[in-house]
Amino acid sequence: MLLKVKNIQKIYGPSCTKCLHSTGYAEGSIICPYCQSVVAVKNVSFTLNKNQVLGIVGESGSGKSTLLKIIYLLEQPDQGELFFYGTPELKDKNLFQLNYLEQNSYRNIYASMVHQKVQDGLNFYFSAGANVSERITAAGNRKFYAIQNQVFDLLTQTEIPVSRANELPAKFSGGQQQRIQIAKALANSPLLLLLDEPTVGLDVSIQARILDLIKRLQEEYNFSIIIVSHDLSVIRFLADLTIVMKNGEIVEKGLTDQIIEDPQHPYTQLLVSSIL
Amino acid sequence: MLLTVNNLGKEFTLHLQQKRKIKAISKVSFALNQGEFMCLLGPSGAGKSTILKCIYRTYLPSQGEIIYAAPKGLIHLEKAPEETILELRQKDIGYVSQFLKVLPRISALEIVAKPLLDLGTDKETAYAKAQEMLLLLGIKKSLHQVSPFTFSGGEQQRVNIAKGIIAPKRLLLLDEPTASLDRERKKIVIHLLSQLKQQGITMIGIFHELDLVDKIADKFLDLKEVSNESNFS
């Protein structure tokens, strides 16, 4: 096992005793009618093994992106525990209770995230190469040429011309910007890669290239992936296991081919029937 | 027994259509020893693919049990955790689908070589064996570097079979593997399957050409009608 997610809950707003009972799939809403709080994530638990790809599919407001940010320690949940077994130093410790340095070490070395909006993942005032090297230096590396070689290697792997390493992100296309994000996310050889709708808004041909790249890198380096998408065909392409979320809750969990060919939950059946 | 199926039933509940229930199979039972070849028979819609998909866990069985004798011990496939099923799919149980699921960006050679590469075979050997297998099944060399996306149905199916048998798993589930092939090619495929049988591979296959599989089949399972009890001989 690599990751254990236990009973995650996240409510935005004052919250009250009635929040949990009056929101969710059956209630048809994530907004508590009594205190107007948003119950973004309600009691989510799952585990992830090494070399496994998990897809989280759901529509807008399902809580999937919030869940991913919580797993990357960008946000604190109200309740829940997170355990990471990729390194002995973090074993059996609830990641939400780590000190700042330990959390940083998790975010910089063992896990990484590719954001939906490139602006959230890259600094547009730094060059492409500098963005990638930032993660490498964050792990404590200080030798210039070693860092530079790693940066060039990562850019090559994500098919960004090394000759353009000193250019600012704004000079690249949307697809290239996303690939720079991926290059950065691969730095320090993470064990867990978190992808938040990595191809949304990109042209289909670019989407295919990026997904092919992610698949190829996963097969080569065997890191685990949690990929969040509203598009079942993206999930089908990459994920072995799938979780379906609606209104902050998990409604179904299973093997990806089973979720698509034999969906059990009414909402999953609706999603599958909506594939073009 | 390598595989024991007891009272297998599968029912689909269509929540989008007033929770209408569709019964696909009911009370299916059989057992297979290692190295045996079982042929599933029955008219279209009788539930033959459903049985295979329940074993592979693409479908969640509604009733019954499917017990597989893995090297580590007996596993109930109908309720095993997903991690266990994924592990079994890697090495133990293979599924050759009825139609090739093809992505336009991957060549025939890459598709067929992949199972060997997954096992750790080096690239050169894997690609050489893949080429050999494709030629054996009559896919000419000029097509090897091309994606099967534009191949004919029969050609796609031959790529599919090549992929399924190049690195055979202990138990092979074959869903109408010869349906789109001409008679000569059917014979070649069945000959390849009999070679696998000699290696000790256990197989369950859906075939319509009884005369061709007669020689290698040890058991037959006839699903006469939907939702009737099956006849096992």
Short mmCIF file of C-alpha atoms in Angstrom, two decimals:
data_model
loop_
_atom_site.label_atom_id
_atom_site.label_comp_id
_atom_site.label_asym_id
_atom_site.label_seq_id
_atom_site.Cartn_x
_atom_site.Cartn_y
_atom_site.Cartn_z
CA MET A 1 0.00 0.00 0.00
CA LEU A 2 1.16 3.53 -0.74
CA LEU A 3 -1.58 5.82 0.48
CA LYS A 4 -4.45 5.47 2.92
CA VAL A 5 -7.16 8.12 2.94
CA LYS A 6 -9.51 7.90 5.93
CA ASN A 7 -12.81 9.69 6.56
CA ILE A 8 -11.90 13.00 4.96
CA GLN A 9 -14.40 15.76 5.57
CA LYS A 10 -14.23 19.36 4.43
CA ILE A 11 -16.89 21.96 5.08
CA TYR A 12 -16.55 25.58 4.02
CA GLY A 13 -18.49 27.95 6.23
CA PRO A 14 -19.71 28.08 9.84
CA SER A 15 -21.08 24.48 9.72
CA CYS A 16 -23.77 23.16 12.04
CA THR A 17 -25.02 19.86 13.44
CA LYS A 18 -27.39 19.38 10.50
CA CYS A 19 -24.80 19.86 7.70
CA LEU A 20 -23.92 16.21 7.15
CA HIS A 21 -27.50 14.90 7.22
CA SER A 22 -28.82 17.48 4.79
CA THR A 23 -26.20 17.28 2.03
CA GLY A 24 -24.87 14.61 -0.30
CA TYR A 25 -25.98 12.49 -3.24
CA ALA A 26 -29.42 11.57 -1.92
CA GLU A 27 -30.09 15.14 -0.80
CA GLY A 28 -29.06 16.46 -4.21
CA SER A 29 -26.90 19.29 -2.91
CA ILE A 30 -23.66 20.20 -1.18
CA ILE A 31 -25.11 23.32 0.47
CA CYS A 32 -26.52 22.97 3.95
CA PRO A 33 -30.02 24.52 3.94
CA TYR A 34 -29.70 25.54 7.59
CA CYS A 35 -26.37 27.36 7.75
CA GLN A 36 -25.51 27.71 4.04
CA SER A 37 -22.15 25.99 4.52
CA VAL A 38 -20.69 24.06 1.60
CA VAL A 39 -20.05 20.40 2.44
CA ALA A 40 -17.38 19.90 -0.20
CA VAL A 41 -16.09 16.50 0.85
CA LYS A 42 -18.11 14.13 2.98
CA ASN A 43 -16.52 11.06 4.56
CA VAL A 44 -14.18 9.95 1.79
CA SER A 45 -11.97 6.92 2.36
CA PHE A 46 -9.89 4.80 0.00
CA THR A 47 -6.47 3.22 -0.39
CA LEU A 48 -3.95 3.28 -3.21
CA ASN A 49 -1.18 0.77 -3.87
CA LYS A 50 2.22 1.23 -5.46
CA ASN A 51 2.26 1.33 -9.26
CA GLN A 52 -1.48 1.85 -9.38
CA VAL A 53 -3.50 4.46 -11.22
CA LEU A 54 -6.70 5.65 -9.56
CA GLY A 55 -9.18 7.78 -11.42
CA ILE A 56 -11.64 10.03 -9.63
CA VAL A 57 -14.53 10.96 -11.88
CA GLY A 58 -17.28 13.37 -11.11
CA GLU A 59 -19.00 16.46 -12.35
CA SER A 60 -18.54 20.04 -11.20
CA GLY A 61 -19.04 20.39 -7.47
CA SER A 62 -18.46 16.72 -6.77
CA GLY A 63 -15.56 17.57 -4.46
CA LYS A 64 -12.90 15.81 -6.49
CA SER A 65 -10.51 18.75 -6.87
CA THR A 66 -10.91 19.71 -3.21
CA LEU A 67 -10.12 16.13 -2.25
CA LEU A 68 -6.98 16.18 -4.38
CA LYS A 69 -5.77 19.44 -2.83
CA ILE A 70 -6.31 17.94 0.62
CA ILE A 71 -4.30 14.86 -0.36
CA TYR A 72 -1.48 17.15 -1.51
CA LEU A 73 -1.70 19.02 1.82
CA LEU A 74 -2.61 22.30 0.14
CA GLU A 75 -5.70 22.41 2.34
CA GLN A 76 -6.50 21.04 5.78
CA PRO A 77 -9.62 18.92 6.15
CA ASP A 78 -11.98 19.33 9.13
CA GLN A 79 -11.69 15.65 9.87
CA GLY A 80 -9.82 12.68 8.54
CA GLU A 81 -6.44 11.04 8.37
CA LEU A 82 -3.91 10.52 5.63
CA PHE A 83 -1.15 7.94 5.72
CA PHE A 84 1.71 7.60 3.26
CA TYR A 85 3.80 4.46 3.14
CA GLY A 86 6.31 5.48 0.49
CA THR A 87 9.05 6.35 2.92
CA PRO A 88 9.93 5.08 6.41
CA GLU A 89 10.18 8.60 7.84
CA LEU A 90 6.46 9.29 7.21
CA LYS A 91 5.12 5.83 7.97
CA ASP A 92 2.21 5.65 10.44
CA LYS A 93 2.06 9.42 10.81
CA ASN A 94 -1.14 11.27 9.98
CA LEU A 95 0.12 13.64 7.27
CA PHE A 96 -2.34 16.34 8.37
CA GLN A 97 -0.51 16.56 11.68
CA LEU A 98 3.02 16.77 10.36
CA ASN A 99 5.08 19.85 11.03
CA TYR A 100 5.80 22.34 8.26
CA LEU A 101 9.13 20.79 7.26
CA GLU A 102 7.71 17.27 7.05
CA GLN A 103 4.76 18.47 4.99
CA ASN A 104 7.12 20.29 2.65
CA SER A 105 9.22 17.19 2.24
CA TYR A 106 6.08 15.25 1.24
CA ARG A 107 5.02 17.96 -1.22
CA ASN A 108 8.47 18.45 -2.74
CA ILE A 109 9.85 14.95 -2.90
CA TYR A 110 7.42 12.11 -2.45
CA ALA A 111 4.33 13.58 -4.08
CA SER A 112 3.68 16.13 -6.77
CA MET A 113 0.71 17.78 -8.39
CA VAL A 114 -0.24 18.94 -11.85
CA HIS A 115 -2.89 21.63 -11.57
CA GLN A 116 -5.85 22.17 -13.81
CA LYS A 117 -4.89 25.78 -14.38
CA VAL A 118 -1.27 26.17 -15.38
CA GLN A 119 -1.10 29.46 -13.46
CA ASP A 120 -1.54 27.51 -10.23
CA GLY A 121 1.38 25.23 -10.98
CA LEU A 122 3.92 27.45 -12.71
CA ASN A 123 5.40 30.80 -11.85
CA PHE A 124 4.97 32.91 -14.94
CA TYR A 125 7.87 35.20 -13.94
CA PHE A 126 10.33 32.30 -13.95
CA SER A 127 11.62 30.62 -17.08
CA ALA A 128 10.45 27.10 -17.98
CA GLY A 129 13.73 25.64 -16.77
CA ALA A 130 13.65 27.67 -13.55
CA ASN A 131 10.17 26.41 -12.78
CA VAL A 132 11.38 22.83 -13.00
CA SER A 133 14.58 23.52 -11.06
CA GLU A 134 12.61 25.21 -8.28
CA ARG A 135 11.26 21.81 -7.25
CA ILE A 136 14.72 20.27 -7.44
CA THR A 137 16.28 22.93 -5.21
CA ALA A 138 13.30 22.70 -2.85
CA ALA A 139 14.46 19.15 -2.13
CA GLY A 140 17.84 20.47 -1.05
CA ASN A 141 19.90 20.12 -4.22
CA ARG A 142 22.48 22.88 -4.71
CA LYS A 143 24.88 21.75 -7.41
CA PHE A 144 24.19 23.91 -10.45
CA TYR A 145 25.24 21.57 -13.27
CA ALA A 146 23.58 18.53 -11.70
CA ILE A 147 20.37 20.51 -11.40
CA GLN A 148 20.65 21.82 -14.94
CA ASN A 149 21.21 18.32 -16.33
CA GLN A 150 18.17 17.05 -14.51
CA VAL A 151 16.09 19.96 -15.81
CA PHE A 152 17.19 19.31 -19.39
CA ASP A 153 16.46 15.60 -18.98
CA LEU A 154 12.96 16.28 -17.67
CA LEU A 155 12.18 18.80 -20.41
CA THR A 156 13.35 16.30 -23.01
CA GLN A 157 11.13 13.61 -21.52
CA THR A 158 8.14 15.90 -21.75
CA GLU A 159 9.12 16.93 -25.26
CA ILE A 160 9.90 20.56 -24.52
CA PRO A 161 12.89 21.76 -26.58
CA VAL A 162 15.83 22.22 -24.24
CA SER A 163 16.92 25.24 -26.28
CA ARG A 164 13.83 27.04 -24.97
CA ALA A 165 14.49 26.31 -21.29
CA ASN A 166 15.20 29.97 -20.56
CA GLU A 167 11.96 31.28 -22.04
CA LEU A 168 9.03 32.40 -19.93
CA PRO A 169 5.94 30.16 -19.79
CA ALA A 170 3.81 32.77 -21.56
CA LYS A 171 5.82 32.16 -24.72
CA PHE A 172 4.70 28.51 -24.86
CA SER A 173 1.43 27.03 -26.08
CA GLY A 174 -1.16 25.75 -23.59
CA GLY A 175 -0.19 22.15 -24.20
CA GLN A 176 3.48 22.95 -23.77
CA GLN A 177 2.79 24.84 -20.55
CA GLN A 178 1.05 21.78 -19.21
CA ARG A 179 4.00 19.62 -20.20
CA ILE A 180 6.35 21.99 -18.34
CA GLN A 181 4.14 21.42 -15.31
CA ILE A 182 4.48 17.68 -15.80
CA ALA A 183 8.27 17.99 -16.14
CA LYS A 184 8.31 19.89 -12.87
CA ALA A 185 6.05 17.32 -11.22
CA LEU A 186 8.43 14.51 -12.21
CA ALA A 187 11.44 16.18 -10.60
CA ASN A 188 12.75 14.38 -7.52
CA SER A 189 11.17 11.11 -8.73
CA PRO A 190 7.92 11.31 -6.81
CA LEU A 191 6.14 8.12 -5.78
CA LEU A 192 2.71 9.72 -6.10
CA LEU A 193 1.58 11.99 -8.92
CA LEU A 194 -1.68 13.91 -8.50
CA LEU A 195 -3.27 15.16 -11.69
CA ASP A 196 -6.17 17.59 -11.55
CA GLU A 197 -7.95 17.58 -14.91
CA PRO A 198 -4.58 17.91 -16.68
CA THR A 199 -5.99 18.22 -20.18
CA VAL A 200 -9.11 20.30 -19.71
CA GLY A 201 -9.35 23.14 -22.21
CA LEU A 202 -6.63 21.73 -24.47
CA ASP A 203 -7.21 20.68 -28.08
CA VAL A 204 -7.98 16.98 -28.49
CA SER A 205 -4.78 16.24 -30.37
CA ILE A 206 -2.78 17.83 -27.56
CA GLN A 207 -4.86 15.98 -24.99
CA ALA A 208 -3.98 12.68 -26.65
CA ARG A 209 -0.27 13.51 -26.66
CA ILE A 210 -0.26 14.48 -23.01
CA LEU A 211 -2.20 11.42 -21.92
CA ASP A 212 0.07 9.17 -23.98
CA LEU A 213 3.03 10.85 -22.30
CA ILE A 214 1.62 10.33 -18.81
CA LYS A 215 0.85 6.68 -19.58
CA ARG A 216 4.32 6.09 -20.96
CA LEU A 217 6.02 7.76 -17.98
CA GLN A 218 3.89 5.77 -15.54
CA GLU A 219 4.81 2.52 -17.27
CA GLU A 220 8.47 3.47 -17.17
CA TYR A 221 8.77 4.84 -13.64
CA ASN A 222 5.92 2.97 -11.95
CA PHE A 223 4.81 5.86 -9.73
CA SER A 224 1.19 5.81 -8.53
CA ILE A 225 -1.23 8.32 -9.94
CA ILE A 226 -4.49 9.82 -8.78
CA ILE A 227 -6.09 11.49 -11.77
CA VAL A 228 -9.18 13.62 -11.39
CA SER A 229 -11.34 14.14 -14.44
CA HIS A 230 -14.94 14.77 -15.42
CA ASP A 231 -14.22 12.80 -18.62
CA LEU A 232 -14.73 9.04 -18.27
CA SER A 233 -12.73 8.31 -21.42
CA VAL A 234 -9.63 9.93 -19.87
CA ILE A 235 -10.15 7.78 -16.77
CA ARG A 236 -10.69 4.69 -18.91
CA PHE A 237 -7.44 5.36 -20.76
CA LEU A 238 -5.25 5.71 -17.69
CA ALA A 239 -6.85 4.28 -14.58
CA ASP A 240 -6.95 0.72 -13.26
CA LEU A 241 -9.36 1.69 -10.49
CA THR A 242 -12.05 4.33 -10.45
CA ILE A 243 -13.94 6.25 -7.80
CA VAL A 244 -17.13 8.05 -8.75
CA MET A 245 -18.01 11.17 -6.75
CA LYS A 246 -21.18 13.21 -6.57
CA ASN A 247 -22.06 16.02 -4.19
CA GLY A 248 -18.99 15.42 -2.07
CA GLU A 249 -19.53 11.68 -1.61
CA ILE A 250 -18.14 8.52 -3.14
CA VAL A 251 -21.07 6.76 -4.81
CA GLU A 252 -19.17 3.88 -6.36
CA LYS A 253 -15.67 2.38 -6.32
CA GLY A 254 -14.26 -0.42 -8.46
CA LEU A 255 -12.19 -1.66 -11.35
CA THR A 256 -12.39 0.82 -14.21
CA ASP A 257 -13.69 -1.71 -16.74
CA GLN A 258 -16.36 -2.83 -14.29
CA ILE A 259 -17.45 0.76 -13.55
CA ILE A 260 -17.86 1.38 -17.28
CA GLU A 261 -19.34 -1.95 -18.41
CA ASP A 262 -21.35 -2.89 -15.31
CA PRO A 263 -22.04 0.31 -13.37
CA GLN A 264 -24.08 -0.40 -10.25
CA HIS A 265 -25.04 3.00 -8.85
CA PRO A 266 -27.72 5.06 -10.63
CA TYR A 267 -25.38 8.06 -10.90
CA THR A 268 -22.58 5.96 -12.40
CA GLN A 269 -25.08 4.55 -14.91
CA LEU A 270 -26.03 8.11 -15.81
CA LEU A 271 -22.38 9.12 -16.30
CA VAL A 272 -21.62 6.08 -18.43
CA SER A 273 -24.69 6.64 -20.57
CA SER A 274 -23.43 10.19 -21.21
CA ILE A 275 -20.26 9.06 -23.00
CA LEU A 276 -20.27 10.35 -26.57
CA MET B 1 -9.84 -28.02 -9.89
CA LEU B 2 -8.43 -24.82 -11.28
CA LEU B 3 -11.78 -23.07 -11.59
CA THR B 4 -15.06 -23.90 -9.90
CA VAL B 5 -18.21 -21.99 -10.74
CA ASN B 6 -21.24 -22.58 -8.48
CA ASN B 7 -24.71 -21.28 -9.24
CA LEU B 8 -23.49 -18.21 -11.07
CA GLY B 9 -26.19 -15.68 -11.82
CA LYS B 10 -26.04 -12.18 -13.29
CA GLU B 11 -28.80 -9.63 -13.38
CA PHE B 12 -28.60 -6.01 -14.55
CA THR B 13 -30.66 -3.28 -12.90
CA LEU B 14 -31.27 -0.33 -15.22
CA HIS B 15 -31.72 2.61 -12.88
CA LEU B 16 -32.27 4.97 -15.79
CA GLN B 17 -35.24 2.92 -16.96
CA GLN B 18 -37.44 2.65 -13.90
CA LYS B 19 -35.07 0.13 -12.31
CA ARG B 20 -35.92 -2.49 -14.92
CA LYS B 21 -34.10 -5.77 -14.26
CA ILE B 22 -32.56 -7.86 -17.00
CA LYS B 23 -31.53 -11.40 -16.15
CA ALA B 24 -28.55 -12.48 -18.19
CA ILE B 25 -27.62 -15.84 -16.69
CA SER B 26 -28.87 -18.01 -13.89
CA LYS B 27 -27.68 -21.11 -11.99
CA VAL B 28 -24.57 -21.70 -14.09
CA SER B 29 -22.24 -24.30 -12.58
CA PHE B 30 -19.14 -26.05 -13.88
CA ALA B 31 -15.59 -26.97 -12.91
CA LEU B 32 -12.35 -27.07 -14.86
CA ASN B 33 -9.09 -28.85 -14.23
CA GLN B 34 -5.81 -27.33 -15.22
CA GLY B 35 -5.10 -27.84 -18.90
CA GLU B 36 -8.71 -28.41 -19.85
CA PHE B 37 -10.45 -26.64 -22.71
CA MET B 38 -14.13 -25.81 -22.26
CA CYS B 39 -16.29 -24.61 -25.09
CA LEU B 40 -19.30 -22.36 -24.33
CA LEU B 41 -22.21 -22.86 -26.70
CA GLY B 42 -25.53 -21.26 -27.20
CA PRO B 43 -27.46 -18.82 -29.32
CA SER B 44 -26.58 -15.14 -29.47
CA GLY B 45 -27.70 -13.43 -26.26
CA ALA B 46 -27.71 -16.62 -24.22
CA GLY B 47 -25.13 -15.23 -21.78
CA LYS B 48 -21.85 -16.79 -22.93
CA SER B 49 -19.84 -13.54 -22.82
CA THR B 50 -21.53 -12.74 -19.53
CA ILE B 51 -20.00 -15.84 -17.96
CA LEU B 52 -16.53 -14.87 -19.18
CA LYS B 53 -16.94 -11.28 -18.00
CA CYS B 54 -18.08 -12.45 -14.56
CA ILE B 55 -14.96 -14.58 -14.24
CA TYR B 56 -12.78 -11.65 -15.33
CA ARG B 57 -14.75 -9.38 -12.95
CA THR B 58 -15.71 -6.90 -15.64
CA TYR B 59 -19.20 -7.83 -14.45
CA LEU B 60 -20.05 -8.15 -10.77
CA PRO B 61 -21.85 -11.48 -10.31
CA SER B 62 -25.30 -11.17 -8.71
CA GLN B 63 -25.37 -14.68 -7.25
CA GLY B 64 -23.08 -17.64 -6.91
CA GLU B 65 -19.39 -18.11 -6.53
CA ILE B 66 -16.34 -18.35 -8.77
CA ILE B 67 -13.43 -20.07 -7.05
CA TYR B 68 -10.01 -19.90 -8.64
CA ALA B 69 -7.08 -21.98 -7.44
CA ALA B 70 -4.21 -19.52 -7.50
CA PRO B 71 -0.71 -20.72 -6.59
CA LYS B 72 -1.18 -19.00 -3.21
CA GLY B 73 -4.55 -20.59 -2.49
CA LEU B 74 -8.24 -20.48 -3.35
CA ILE B 75 -9.66 -17.09 -4.26
CA HIS B 76 -13.34 -16.17 -4.55
CA LEU B 77 -13.25 -14.04 -7.68
CA GLU B 78 -16.80 -12.75 -7.17
CA LYS B 79 -15.88 -10.91 -4.00
CA ALA B 80 -12.10 -10.53 -4.03
CA PRO B 81 -10.80 -6.99 -3.49
CA GLU B 82 -9.88 -5.00 -6.58
CA GLU B 83 -6.14 -5.21 -5.84
CA THR B 84 -6.30 -9.01 -5.89
CA ILE B 85 -8.16 -9.02 -9.21
CA LEU B 86 -5.65 -6.62 -10.75
CA GLU B 87 -2.82 -8.89 -9.62
CA LEU B 88 -4.56 -11.95 -11.07
CA ARG B 89 -5.13 -10.16 -14.37
CA GLN B 90 -1.41 -9.49 -14.60
CA LYS B 91 -0.26 -13.08 -14.45
CA ASP B 92 -3.08 -15.55 -13.98
CA ILE B 93 -6.19 -14.75 -15.94
CA GLY B 94 -6.25 -13.39 -19.47
CA TYR B 95 -9.19 -12.19 -21.53
CA VAL B 96 -9.28 -12.11 -25.30
CA SER B 97 -12.18 -9.84 -26.16
CA GLN B 98 -14.52 -10.24 -29.06
CA PHE B 99 -13.44 -7.01 -30.68
CA LEU B 100 -10.06 -5.35 -30.51
CA LYS B 101 -10.15 -2.17 -28.49
CA VAL B 102 -7.89 -0.09 -30.59
CA LEU B 103 -6.29 3.30 -30.17
CA PRO B 104 -5.29 4.93 -33.41
CA ARG B 105 -1.84 5.83 -32.14
CA ILE B 106 -0.43 2.40 -31.33
CA SER B 107 0.96 0.07 -34.00
CA ALA B 108 0.01 -3.61 -34.35
CA LEU B 109 3.53 -4.60 -33.38
CA GLU B 110 3.44 -2.51 -30.19
CA ILE B 111 0.08 -3.97 -29.22
CA VAL B 112 1.29 -7.54 -29.59
CA ALA B 113 4.70 -6.95 -27.99
CA LYS B 114 3.27 -5.26 -24.90
CA PRO B 115 2.34 -8.42 -22.93
CA LEU B 116 5.93 -9.64 -23.32
CA LEU B 117 7.38 -6.26 -22.36
CA ASP B 118 5.14 -6.26 -19.26
CA LEU B 119 6.72 -9.56 -18.24
CA GLY B 120 10.16 -8.02 -18.47
CA THR B 121 11.24 -9.39 -21.84
CA ASP B 122 13.78 -7.15 -23.55
CA LYS B 123 12.56 -4.98 -26.40
CA GLU B 124 14.38 -6.82 -29.18
CA THR B 125 13.09 -10.27 -28.27
CA ALA B 126 9.58 -9.00 -27.58
CA TYR B 127 9.29 -7.24 -30.93
CA ALA B 128 10.79 -10.21 -32.77
CA LYS B 129 8.28 -12.59 -31.21
CA ALA B 130 5.45 -10.16 -31.89
CA GLN B 131 6.44 -10.00 -35.54
CA GLU B 132 6.58 -13.80 -35.72
CA MET B 133 3.11 -14.11 -34.19
CA LEU B 134 1.58 -11.53 -36.52
CA LEU B 135 3.07 -13.26 -39.57
CA LEU B 136 1.80 -16.62 -38.31
CA LEU B 137 -1.67 -15.15 -38.19
CA GLY B 138 -1.32 -13.76 -41.67
CA ILE B 139 -0.81 -10.06 -40.99
CA LYS B 140 1.68 -8.93 -43.60
CA LYS B 141 4.88 -7.17 -42.56
CA SER B 142 3.92 -3.89 -44.19
CA LEU B 143 1.08 -3.54 -41.69
CA HIS B 144 3.07 -4.22 -38.54
CA GLN B 145 4.08 -0.59 -37.93
CA VAL B 146 0.57 0.64 -38.63
CA SER B 147 -2.23 1.05 -36.09
CA PRO B 148 -4.97 -1.58 -36.50
CA PHE B 149 -7.45 1.28 -36.44
CA THR B 150 -7.92 0.94 -40.19
CA PHE B 151 -7.62 -2.85 -40.43
CA SER B 152 -10.53 -5.03 -41.44
CA GLY B 153 -12.53 -6.76 -38.67
CA GLY B 154 -10.81 -10.04 -39.31
CA GLU B 155 -7.36 -8.44 -39.29
CA GLN B 156 -8.15 -6.62 -36.05
CA GLN B 157 -9.28 -9.85 -34.48
CA ARG B 158 -6.08 -11.58 -35.49
CA VAL B 159 -4.05 -8.81 -33.82
CA ASN B 160 -6.28 -9.28 -30.78
CA ILE B 161 -5.62 -13.02 -30.69
CA ALA B 162 -1.88 -12.50 -31.14
CA LYS B 163 -1.92 -10.12 -28.18
CA GLY B 164 -3.90 -12.59 -26.10
CA ILE B 165 -1.80 -15.67 -26.68
CA ILE B 166 1.75 -14.38 -27.04
CA ALA B 167 2.32 -14.47 -23.28
CA PRO B 168 -0.51 -16.73 -22.16
CA LYS B 169 -1.78 -16.60 -18.60
CA ARG B 170 -2.73 -19.74 -16.63
CA LEU B 171 -6.41 -19.31 -17.49
CA LEU B 172 -7.44 -17.86 -20.84
CA LEU B 173 -10.94 -16.56 -21.49
CA LEU B 174 -11.63 -16.37 -25.22
CA ASP B 175 -14.68 -14.43 -26.34
CA GLU B 176 -15.55 -15.55 -29.92
CA PRO B 177 -11.90 -15.37 -31.01
CA THR B 178 -12.54 -16.78 -34.46
CA ALA B 179 -15.83 -15.11 -35.28
CA SER B 180 -14.55 -12.76 -38.00
CA LEU B 181 -12.05 -15.19 -39.56
CA ASP B 182 -12.23 -17.26 -42.71
CA ARG B 183 -12.11 -21.03 -42.29
CA GLU B 184 -8.41 -21.45 -43.00
CA ARG B 185 -7.48 -18.81 -40.45
CA LYS B 186 -9.86 -20.37 -37.92
CA LYS B 187 -7.90 -23.61 -38.25
CA ILE B 188 -4.60 -21.79 -37.67
CA VAL B 189 -5.93 -20.14 -34.51
CA ILE B 190 -7.32 -23.38 -33.16
CA HIS B 191 -4.00 -25.06 -33.90
CA LEU B 192 -2.24 -22.33 -31.86
CA LEU B 193 -4.72 -22.87 -29.04
CA SER B 194 -4.04 -26.60 -29.02
CA GLN B 195 -0.34 -25.80 -28.66
CA LEU B 196 -1.19 -23.67 -25.62
CA LYS B 197 -3.22 -26.55 -24.25
CA GLN B 198 -0.16 -28.76 -24.45
CA GLN B 199 1.68 -26.18 -22.36
CA GLY B 200 -0.91 -26.69 -19.64
CA ILE B 201 -2.92 -23.52 -20.24
CA THR B 202 -6.56 -23.81 -19.19
CA MET B 203 -9.06 -22.23 -21.58
CA ILE B 204 -12.74 -21.33 -21.80
CA GLY B 205 -13.77 -20.25 -25.26
CA ILE B 206 -16.87 -19.23 -27.14
CA PHE B 207 -16.88 -20.85 -30.55
CA HIS B 208 -19.56 -21.54 -33.10
CA GLU B 209 -17.63 -24.02 -35.23
CA LEU B 210 -18.06 -27.21 -33.24
CA ASP B 211 -16.35 -29.39 -35.78
CA LEU B 212 -13.12 -27.42 -35.49
CA VAL B 213 -12.92 -27.33 -31.69
CA ASP B 214 -14.16 -30.87 -31.24
CA LYS B 215 -10.63 -32.23 -31.15
CA ILE B 216 -9.31 -29.96 -28.43
CA ALA B 217 -12.40 -29.37 -26.30
CA ASP B 218 -12.66 -31.48 -23.15
CA LYS B 219 -15.97 -30.05 -21.96
CA PHE B 220 -18.95 -28.23 -23.39
CA LEU B 221 -21.38 -25.90 -21.66
CA ASP B 222 -24.57 -25.30 -23.56
CA LEU B 223 -26.61 -22.23 -22.61
CA LYS B 224 -29.79 -23.14 -24.42
CA GLU B 225 -31.86 -20.13 -23.54
CA VAL B 226 -31.57 -16.95 -21.50
CA SER B 227 -32.55 -17.43 -17.85
CA ASN B 228 -32.79 -21.19 -18.11
CA GLU B 229 -30.61 -23.59 -16.24
CA SER B 230 -27.55 -24.53 -18.22
CA ASN B 231 -26.68 -27.97 -19.51
CA PHE B 232 -23.24 -29.11 -18.52
CA SER B 233 -21.71 -32.11 -20.21
#
